[in-house]
PDB file of N, CA and C in Angstrom:
ATOM      1  N   UNK A  74       0.507  -1.314   0.022  1.00 47.00           N
ATOM      2  CA  UNK A  74       0.091   0.270  -0.271  1.00 47.00           C
ATOM      3  C   UNK A  74       1.072   1.280   0.077  1.00 47.00           C
ATOM      4  N   UNK A  75       0.663   2.402  -0.703  1.00 58.00           N
ATOM      5  CA  UNK A  75       1.615   3.477  -1.243  1.00 58.00           C
ATOM      6  C   UNK A  75       0.515   4.574   0.063  1.00 58.00           C
ATOM      7  N   UNK A  76       1.518   5.252   0.883  1.00 69.00           N
ATOM      8  CA  UNK A  76       0.948   6.437   1.395  1.00 69.00           C
ATOM      9  C   UNK A  76       1.085   7.550   0.715  1.00 69.00           C
ATOM     10  N   UNK A  77       0.238   8.854   1.125  1.00 76.00           N
ATOM     11  CA  UNK A  77       0.601   9.363   0.123  1.00 76.00           C
ATOM     12  C   UNK A  77       0.738  11.194   1.231  1.00 76.00           C
ATOM     13  N   UNK A  78       1.240  12.076   1.363  1.00 86.00           N
ATOM     14  CA  UNK A  78       1.813  13.366   2.075  1.00 86.00           C
ATOM     15  C   UNK A  78       0.590  14.224   2.233  1.00 86.00           C
ATOM     16  N   UNK A  79       0.408  14.494   3.505  1.00 90.00           N
ATOM     17  CA  UNK A  79      -0.563  15.311   3.907  1.00 90.00           C
ATOM     18  C   UNK A  79      -0.196  16.705   4.380  1.00 90.00           C
ATOM     19  N   UNK A  80      -0.748  17.753   3.431  1.00 93.00           N
ATOM     20  CA  UNK A  80      -0.391  18.908   3.721  1.00 93.00           C
ATOM     21  C   UNK A  80      -1.152  19.833   4.912  1.00 93.00           C
ATOM     22  N   UNK A  81      -0.949  20.587   5.463  1.00 94.00           N
ATOM     23  CA  UNK A  81      -1.853  20.852   6.974  1.00 94.00           C
ATOM     24  C   UNK A  81      -1.242  22.386   6.835  1.00 94.00           C
ATOM     25  N   UNK A  82      -2.029  23.401   7.103  1.00 95.00           N
ATOM     26  CA  UNK A  82      -1.854  24.927   6.830  1.00 95.00           C
ATOM     27  C   UNK A  82      -2.096  25.511   7.763  1.00 95.00           C
ATOM     28  N   UNK A  83      -1.669  26.248   8.897  1.00 96.00           N
ATOM     29  CA  UNK A  83      -2.207  26.725  10.109  1.00 96.00           C
ATOM     30  C   UNK A  83      -2.044  28.409   9.723  1.00 96.00           C
ATOM     31  N   UNK A  84      -3.482  29.205   9.849  1.00 95.00           N
ATOM     32  CA  UNK A  84      -3.708  30.384   9.317  1.00 95.00           C
ATOM     33  C   UNK A  84      -3.955  31.326  10.279  1.00 95.00           C
ATOM     34  N   UNK A  85      -3.069  33.030  10.477  1.00 93.00           N
ATOM     35  CA  UNK A  85      -3.802  33.633  11.391  1.00 93.00           C
ATOM     36  C   UNK A  85      -3.194  34.704  11.329  1.00 93.00           C
ATOM     37  N   UNK A  86      -3.408  35.800  11.676  1.00 92.00           N
ATOM     38  CA  UNK A  86      -2.581  36.923  11.912  1.00 92.00           C
ATOM     39  C   UNK A  86      -1.590  37.018  12.939  1.00 92.00           C
ATOM     40  N   UNK A  87      -0.712  37.869  12.486  1.00 87.00           N
ATOM     41  CA  UNK A  87       0.508  37.862  13.499  1.00 87.00           C
ATOM     42  C   UNK A  87       0.418  37.972  14.987  1.00 87.00           C
ATOM     43  N   UNK A  88       1.354  37.362  15.449  1.00 92.00           N
ATOM     44  CA  UNK A  88       1.358  37.206  17.158  1.00 92.00           C
ATOM     45  C   UNK A  88       0.268  36.588  17.752  1.00 92.00           C
ATOM     46  N   UNK A  89      -0.479  35.595  16.997  1.00 95.00           N
ATOM     47  CA  UNK A  89      -1.572  34.625  17.641  1.00 95.00           C
ATOM     48  C   UNK A  89      -1.195  33.449  17.989  1.00 95.00           C
ATOM     49  N   UNK A  90      -0.049  33.503  17.966  1.00 95.00           N
ATOM     50  CA  UNK A  90       0.619  31.629  18.025  1.00 95.00           C
ATOM     51  C   UNK A  90       0.782  30.608  17.257  1.00 95.00           C
ATOM     52  N   UNK A  91       0.458  30.885  16.065  1.00 96.00           N
ATOM     53  CA  UNK A  91       1.084  30.083  15.210  1.00 96.00           C
ATOM     54  C   UNK A  91       2.109  29.107  14.901  1.00 96.00           C
ATOM     55  N   UNK A  92       3.190  29.787  15.431  1.00 95.00           N
ATOM     56  CA  UNK A  92       4.510  29.026  14.997  1.00 95.00           C
ATOM     57  C   UNK A  92       4.435  28.524  16.638  1.00 95.00           C
ATOM     58  N   UNK A  93       4.031  28.828  17.252  1.00 96.00           N
ATOM     59  CA  UNK A  93       3.870  27.688  18.799  1.00 96.00           C
ATOM     60  C   UNK A  93       2.824  26.430  18.653  1.00 96.00           C
ATOM     61  N   UNK A  94       2.441  26.723  17.922  1.00 96.00           N
ATOM     62  CA  UNK A  94       1.077  25.396  17.565  1.00 96.00           C
ATOM     63  C   UNK A  94       1.432  24.762  16.356  1.00 96.00           C
ATOM     64  N   UNK A  95       2.432  25.099  15.460  1.00 97.00           N
ATOM     65  CA  UNK A  95       2.919  24.147  14.511  1.00 97.00           C
ATOM     66  C   UNK A  95       4.159  23.598  14.813  1.00 97.00           C
ATOM     67  N   UNK A  96       4.703  24.338  15.789  1.00 97.00           N
ATOM     68  CA  UNK A  96       5.810  23.708  16.496  1.00 97.00           C
ATOM     69  C   UNK A  96       5.419  22.264  17.348  1.00 97.00           C
ATOM     70  N   UNK A  97       4.505  22.598  18.138  1.00 98.00           N
ATOM     71  CA  UNK A  97       3.935  21.170  19.030  1.00 98.00           C
ATOM     72  C   UNK A  97       3.107  20.369  18.383  1.00 98.00           C
ATOM     73  N   UNK A  98       2.402  20.830  16.933  1.00 97.00           N
ATOM     74  CA  UNK A  98       1.882  19.500  16.246  1.00 97.00           C
ATOM     75  C   UNK A  98       2.927  18.767  15.464  1.00 97.00           C
ATOM     76  N   UNK A  99       4.242  19.464  14.948  1.00 97.00           N
ATOM     77  CA  UNK A  99       5.267  19.296  14.346  1.00 97.00           C
ATOM     78  C   UNK A  99       6.032  17.886  15.054  1.00 97.00           C
ATOM     79  N   UNK A 100       6.237  18.316  16.319  1.00 98.00           N
ATOM     80  CA  UNK A 100       6.633  17.642  17.581  1.00 98.00           C
ATOM     81  C   UNK A 100       6.012  16.345  17.815  1.00 98.00           C
ATOM     82  N   UNK A 101       4.627  16.596  17.876  1.00 97.00           N
ATOM     83  CA  UNK A 101       3.696  15.707  18.039  1.00 97.00           C
ATOM     84  C   UNK A 101       3.983  14.374  16.741  1.00 97.00           C
ATOM     85  N   UNK A 102       3.940  14.816  15.628  1.00 95.00           N
ATOM     86  CA  UNK A 102       3.833  13.650  14.482  1.00 95.00           C
ATOM     87  C   UNK A 102       4.766  13.116  14.670  1.00 95.00           C
ATOM     88  N   UNK A 103       6.357  13.937  14.699  1.00 96.00           N
ATOM     89  CA  UNK A 103       7.405  13.362  14.749  1.00 96.00           C
ATOM     90  C   UNK A 103       7.406  12.596  15.527  1.00 96.00           C
ATOM     91  N   UNK A 104       7.057  12.674  17.083  1.00 97.00           N
ATOM     92  CA  UNK A 104       7.063  11.421  17.970  1.00 97.00           C
ATOM     93  C   UNK A 104       6.093  10.230  17.501  1.00 97.00           C
ATOM     94  N   UNK A 105       5.448  10.481  16.611  1.00 96.00           N
ATOM     95  CA  UNK A 105       4.623   9.743  16.622  1.00 96.00           C
ATOM     96  C   UNK A 105       5.298   8.494  15.292  1.00 96.00           C
ATOM     97  N   UNK A 106       6.307   9.264  14.637  1.00 94.00           N
ATOM     98  CA  UNK A 106       7.083   8.210  13.886  1.00 94.00           C
ATOM     99  C   UNK A 106       6.678   9.009  12.377  1.00 94.00           C
ATOM    100  N   UNK A 107       6.464   9.775  12.124  1.00 93.00           N
ATOM    101  CA  UNK A 107       5.981  10.227  10.621  1.00 93.00           C
ATOM    102  C   UNK A 107       7.135  11.227  10.525  1.00 93.00           C
ATOM    103  N   UNK A 108       7.270  11.643   9.114  1.00 93.00           N
ATOM    104  CA  UNK A 108       8.282  12.762   8.786  1.00 93.00           C
ATOM    105  C   UNK A 108       7.685  13.713   8.360  1.00 93.00           C
ATOM    106  N   UNK A 109       8.205  14.980   9.030  1.00 95.00           N
ATOM    107  CA  UNK A 109       7.674  16.296   9.312  1.00 95.00           C
ATOM    108  C   UNK A 109       8.316  17.216   8.632  1.00 95.00           C
ATOM    109  N   UNK A 110       7.599  18.048   7.555  1.00 95.00           N
ATOM    110  CA  UNK A 110       8.459  19.220   7.191  1.00 95.00           C
ATOM    111  C   UNK A 110       7.766  20.323   7.347  1.00 95.00           C
ATOM    112  N   UNK A 111       8.304  21.801   8.282  1.00 95.00           N
ATOM    113  CA  UNK A 111       7.510  22.591   8.431  1.00 95.00           C
ATOM    114  C   UNK A 111       7.879  23.867   8.051  1.00 95.00           C
ATOM    115  N   UNK A 112       7.366  24.744   7.008  1.00 95.00           N
ATOM    116  CA  UNK A 112       7.522  25.469   6.241  1.00 95.00           C
ATOM    117  C   UNK A 112       7.000  26.837   6.912  1.00 95.00           C
ATOM    118  N   UNK A 113       6.668  28.129   5.879  1.00 94.00           N
ATOM    119  CA  UNK A 113       6.232  29.170   6.259  1.00 94.00           C
ATOM    120  C   UNK A 113       5.982  30.470   5.329  1.00 94.00           C
ATOM    121  N   UNK A 114       5.360  31.243   4.772  1.00 94.00           N
ATOM    122  CA  UNK A 114       4.994  32.007   3.587  1.00 94.00           C
ATOM    123  C   UNK A 114       4.762  33.356   4.674  1.00 94.00           C
ATOM    124  N   UNK A 115       5.679  34.955   3.754  1.00 94.00           N
ATOM    125  CA  UNK A 115       6.952  34.005   3.021  1.00 94.00           C
ATOM    126  C   UNK A 115       7.807  33.719   3.359  1.00 94.00           C
ATOM    127  N   UNK A 116       8.713  33.077   2.596  1.00 95.00           N
ATOM    128  CA  UNK A 116       9.522  31.864   2.657  1.00 95.00           C
ATOM    129  C   UNK A 116      11.110  32.499   3.108  1.00 95.00           C
ATOM    130  N   UNK A 117      12.142  31.759   3.177  1.00 95.00           N
ATOM    131  CA  UNK A 117      12.959  32.543   3.349  1.00 95.00           C
ATOM    132  C   UNK A 117      13.946  32.658   1.780  1.00 95.00           C
ATOM    133  N   UNK A 118      13.136  32.521   0.816  1.00 96.00           N
ATOM    134  CA  UNK A 118      13.781  32.224  -0.482  1.00 96.00           C
ATOM    135  C   UNK A 118      14.026  33.507  -0.983  1.00 96.00           C
ATOM    136  N   UNK A 119      14.588  33.992  -1.872  1.00 96.00           N
ATOM    137  CA  UNK A 119      14.817  35.601  -2.143  1.00 96.00           C
ATOM    138  C   UNK A 119      13.467  36.613  -2.839  1.00 96.00           C
ATOM    139  N   UNK A 120      12.328  35.584  -3.027  1.00 96.00           N
ATOM    140  CA  UNK A 120      10.781  36.347  -3.452  1.00 96.00           C
ATOM    141  C   UNK A 120      10.853  36.856  -1.520  1.00 96.00           C
ATOM    142  N   UNK A 121      10.421  35.510  -0.943  1.00 95.00           N
ATOM    143  CA  UNK A 121      10.445  35.692   1.046  1.00 95.00           C
ATOM    144  C   UNK A 121      11.247  36.955   1.584  1.00 95.00           C
ATOM    145  N   UNK A 122      12.261  36.671   1.086  1.00 95.00           N
ATOM    146  CA  UNK A 122      13.339  37.952   1.426  1.00 95.00           C
ATOM    147  C   UNK A 122      12.875  38.994   0.863  1.00 95.00           C
ATOM    148  N   UNK A 123      12.519  39.542   0.039  1.00 95.00           N
ATOM    149  CA  UNK A 123      11.959  40.789  -0.579  1.00 95.00           C
ATOM    150  C   UNK A 123      10.540  41.277   0.295  1.00 95.00           C
ATOM    151  N   UNK A 124      10.001  40.323   0.057  1.00 94.00           N
ATOM    152  CA  UNK A 124       8.567  40.827   1.270  1.00 94.00           C
ATOM    153  C   UNK A 124       8.549  40.709   2.499  1.00 94.00           C
ATOM    154  N   UNK A 125       9.870  40.451   3.130  1.00 92.00           N
ATOM    155  CA  UNK A 125      10.180  40.304   4.633  1.00 92.00           C
ATOM    156  C   UNK A 125      10.807  41.845   4.631  1.00 92.00           C
ATOM    157  N   UNK A 126      11.586  42.153   3.787  1.00 93.00           N
ATOM    158  CA  UNK A 126      12.281  43.721   3.723  1.00 93.00           C
ATOM    159  C   UNK A 126      11.429  44.704   3.483  1.00 93.00           C
ATOM    160  N   UNK A 127      10.545  44.286   2.693  1.00 92.00           N
ATOM    161  CA  UNK A 127       9.360  45.243   2.082  1.00 92.00           C
ATOM    162  C   UNK A 127       8.512  46.254   3.631  1.00 92.00           C
ATOM    163  N   UNK A 128       8.461  44.873   4.165  1.00 86.00           N
ATOM    164  CA  UNK A 128       7.391  44.969   4.737  1.00 86.00           C
ATOM    165  C   UNK A 128       8.169  45.986   6.415  1.00 86.00           C
ATOM    166  N   UNK A 129       9.409  45.626   6.470  1.00 87.00           N
ATOM    167  CA  UNK A 129      10.157  46.570   7.696  1.00 87.00           C
ATOM    168  C   UNK A 129      10.760  47.952   7.123  1.00 87.00           C
ATOM    169  N   UNK A 130      11.101  48.250   6.073  1.00 88.00           N
ATOM    170  CA  UNK A 130      11.597  49.536   5.147  1.00 88.00           C
ATOM    171  C   UNK A 130      10.840  50.341   4.248  1.00 88.00           C
ATOM    172  N   UNK A 131       9.940  49.760   4.206  1.00 87.00           N
ATOM    173  CA  UNK A 131       9.032  50.564   3.280  1.00 87.00           C
ATOM    174  C   UNK A 131       8.041  49.699   2.014  1.00 87.00           C
ATOM    175  N   UNK A 132       7.043  49.763   2.288  1.00 89.00           N
ATOM    176  CA  UNK A 132       6.300  49.066   1.286  1.00 89.00           C
ATOM    177  C   UNK A 132       6.636  49.334  -0.049  1.00 89.00           C
ATOM    178  N   UNK A 133       6.536  48.080  -0.910  1.00 93.00           N
ATOM    179  CA  UNK A 133       6.415  47.775  -2.263  1.00 93.00           C
ATOM    180  C   UNK A 133       5.103  48.482  -2.971  1.00 93.00           C
ATOM    181  N   UNK A 134       4.765  48.908  -3.772  1.00 94.00           N
ATOM    182  CA  UNK A 134       3.865  49.124  -4.919  1.00 94.00           C
ATOM    183  C   UNK A 134       2.632  48.174  -4.456  1.00 94.00           C
ATOM    184  N   UNK A 135       1.552  47.870  -4.408  1.00 94.00           N
ATOM    185  CA  UNK A 135       1.052  47.175  -4.452  1.00 94.00           C
ATOM    186  C   UNK A 135       0.640  45.857  -5.475  1.00 94.00           C
ATOM    187  N   UNK A 136       0.709  46.302  -6.496  1.00 96.00           N
ATOM    188  CA  UNK A 136       1.115  45.179  -7.907  1.00 96.00           C
ATOM    189  C   UNK A 136       2.314  44.613  -7.617  1.00 96.00           C
ATOM    190  N   UNK A 137       3.332  45.029  -7.581  1.00 96.00           N
ATOM    191  CA  UNK A 137       4.646  44.289  -7.238  1.00 96.00           C
ATOM    192  C   UNK A 137       4.647  43.936  -6.000  1.00 96.00           C
ATOM    193  N   UNK A 138       4.096  43.913  -4.937  1.00 95.00           N
ATOM    194  CA  UNK A 138       4.219  42.949  -3.518  1.00 95.00           C
ATOM    195  C   UNK A 138       3.553  41.733  -4.012  1.00 95.00           C
ATOM    196  N   UNK A 139       2.067  41.826  -4.820  1.00 96.00           N
ATOM    197  CA  UNK A 139       1.363  40.797  -5.270  1.00 96.00           C
ATOM    198  C   UNK A 139       2.301  40.147  -6.162  1.00 96.00           C
ATOM    199  N   UNK A 140       2.712  40.639  -7.315  1.00 97.00           N
ATOM    200  CA  UNK A 140       3.619  39.558  -7.560  1.00 97.00           C
ATOM    201  C   UNK A 140       4.895  38.999  -7.311  1.00 97.00           C
ATOM    202  N   UNK A 141       5.379  39.683  -5.900  1.00 97.00           N
ATOM    203  CA  UNK A 141       6.165  39.025  -5.213  1.00 97.00           C
ATOM    204  C   UNK A 141       5.769  37.951  -4.571  1.00 97.00           C
ATOM    205  N   UNK A 142       4.585  38.214  -4.268  1.00 97.00           N
ATOM    206  CA  UNK A 142       3.754  37.004  -3.331  1.00 97.00           C
ATOM    207  C   UNK A 142       3.342  35.448  -4.102  1.00 97.00           C
ATOM    208  N   UNK A 143       3.384  36.239  -5.345  1.00 98.00           N
ATOM    209  CA  UNK A 143       2.860  34.904  -6.386  1.00 98.00           C
ATOM    210  C   UNK A 143       3.986  34.180  -6.545  1.00 98.00           C
ATOM    211  N   UNK A 144       5.410  35.022  -7.001  1.00 98.00           N
ATOM    212  CA  UNK A 144       6.417  33.991  -7.063  1.00 98.00           C
ATOM    213  C   UNK A 144       7.034  33.382  -6.406  1.00 98.00           C
ATOM    214  N   UNK A 145       6.930  34.052  -4.840  1.00 98.00           N
ATOM    215  CA  UNK A 145       7.184  33.399  -3.949  1.00 98.00           C
ATOM    216  C   UNK A 145       6.650  31.699  -3.252  1.00 98.00           C
ATOM    217  N   UNK A 146       5.283  32.033  -3.880  1.00 97.00           N
ATOM    218  CA  UNK A 146       3.924  30.843  -3.538  1.00 97.00           C
ATOM    219  C   UNK A 146       4.620  29.842  -4.875  1.00 97.00           C
ATOM    220  N   UNK A 147       5.046  30.157  -5.815  1.00 98.00           N
ATOM    221  CA  UNK A 147       5.084  29.187  -6.900  1.00 98.00           C
ATOM    222  C   UNK A 147       6.388  28.411  -6.905  1.00 98.00           C
ATOM    223  N   UNK A 148       7.549  29.475  -5.956  1.00 97.00           N
ATOM    224  CA  UNK A 148       8.937  29.038  -5.746  1.00 97.00           C
ATOM    225  C   UNK A 148       8.419  27.569  -4.628  1.00 97.00           C
ATOM    226  N   UNK A 149       7.939  28.222  -3.786  1.00 97.00           N
ATOM    227  CA  UNK A 149       7.281  27.208  -2.358  1.00 97.00           C
ATOM    228  C   UNK A 149       6.999  25.782  -3.234  1.00 97.00           C
ATOM    229  N   UNK A 150       5.693  26.101  -3.705  1.00 97.00           N
ATOM    230  CA  UNK A 150       5.149  24.481  -4.035  1.00 97.00           C
ATOM    231  C   UNK A 150       6.291  23.536  -4.953  1.00 97.00           C
ATOM    232  N   UNK A 151       6.888  24.568  -5.930  1.00 97.00           N
ATOM    233  CA  UNK A 151       7.591  23.589  -6.508  1.00 97.00           C
ATOM    234  C   UNK A 151       8.778  22.793  -5.798  1.00 97.00           C
ATOM    235  N   UNK A 152       9.339  23.988  -4.951  1.00 96.00           N
ATOM    236  CA  UNK A 152      10.814  23.560  -4.521  1.00 96.00           C
ATOM    237  C   UNK A 152      10.557  22.796  -3.320  1.00 96.00           C
ATOM    238  N   UNK A 153       9.706  22.943  -2.624  1.00 96.00           N
ATOM    239  CA  UNK A 153       9.324  22.193  -1.159  1.00 96.00           C
ATOM    240  C   UNK A 153       7.849  21.298  -1.051  1.00 96.00           C
ATOM    241  N   UNK A 154       6.954  22.463  -1.283  1.00 95.00           N
ATOM    242  CA  UNK A 154       5.651  21.370  -0.621  1.00 95.00           C
ATOM    243  C   UNK A 154       5.402  20.356  -1.838  1.00 95.00           C
ATOM    244  N   UNK A 155       5.293  20.284  -3.135  1.00 94.00           N
ATOM    245  CA  UNK A 155       5.316  19.156  -4.030  1.00 94.00           C
ATOM    246  C   UNK A 155       6.309  18.012  -3.870  1.00 94.00           C
ATOM    247  N   UNK A 156       7.957  18.415  -3.851  1.00 94.00           N
ATOM    248  CA  UNK A 156       8.451  17.151  -3.254  1.00 94.00           C
ATOM    249  C   UNK A 156       8.027  16.641  -2.259  1.00 94.00           C
ATOM    250  N   UNK A 157       8.044  17.464  -0.839  1.00 92.00           N
ATOM    251  CA  UNK A 157       7.650  17.061   0.399  1.00 92.00           C
ATOM    252  C   UNK A 157       6.351  15.954   0.691  1.00 92.00           C
ATOM    253  N   UNK A 158       5.086  16.338  -0.217  1.00 91.00           N
ATOM    254  CA  UNK A 158       3.987  15.344  -0.684  1.00 91.00           C
ATOM    255  C   UNK A 158       3.969  13.982  -1.394  1.00 91.00           C
ATOM    256  N   UNK A 159       5.278  14.389  -2.283  1.00 90.00           N
ATOM    257  CA  UNK A 159       5.616  12.835  -3.187  1.00 90.00           C
ATOM    258  C   UNK A 159       6.656  12.537  -2.359  1.00 90.00           C
ATOM    259  N   UNK A 160       7.273  12.519  -1.652  1.00 86.00           N
ATOM    260  CA  UNK A 160       8.371  12.006  -0.540  1.00 86.00           C
ATOM    261  C   UNK A 160       7.565  11.219   0.209  1.00 86.00           C
TER     262      UNK A 160
END
């Protein structure tokens, strides 16, 4: 029998404890013997870094910010999410 990966997403505004809850969930799943990959968006990739820098040093134009988010998501899906689910 082949098993498939599972993608779980935790959403919420800044400061609500998402990182804590994700860490607790990941630790529990890993403790149960499952392989766990944790991730976040914006990512630490080039587009995510550009988004984070923009948030602290002056926002990009809305169209530019949207473009960066789309590119960051595409890269995240191609380089981490899809390979992780397939593994």
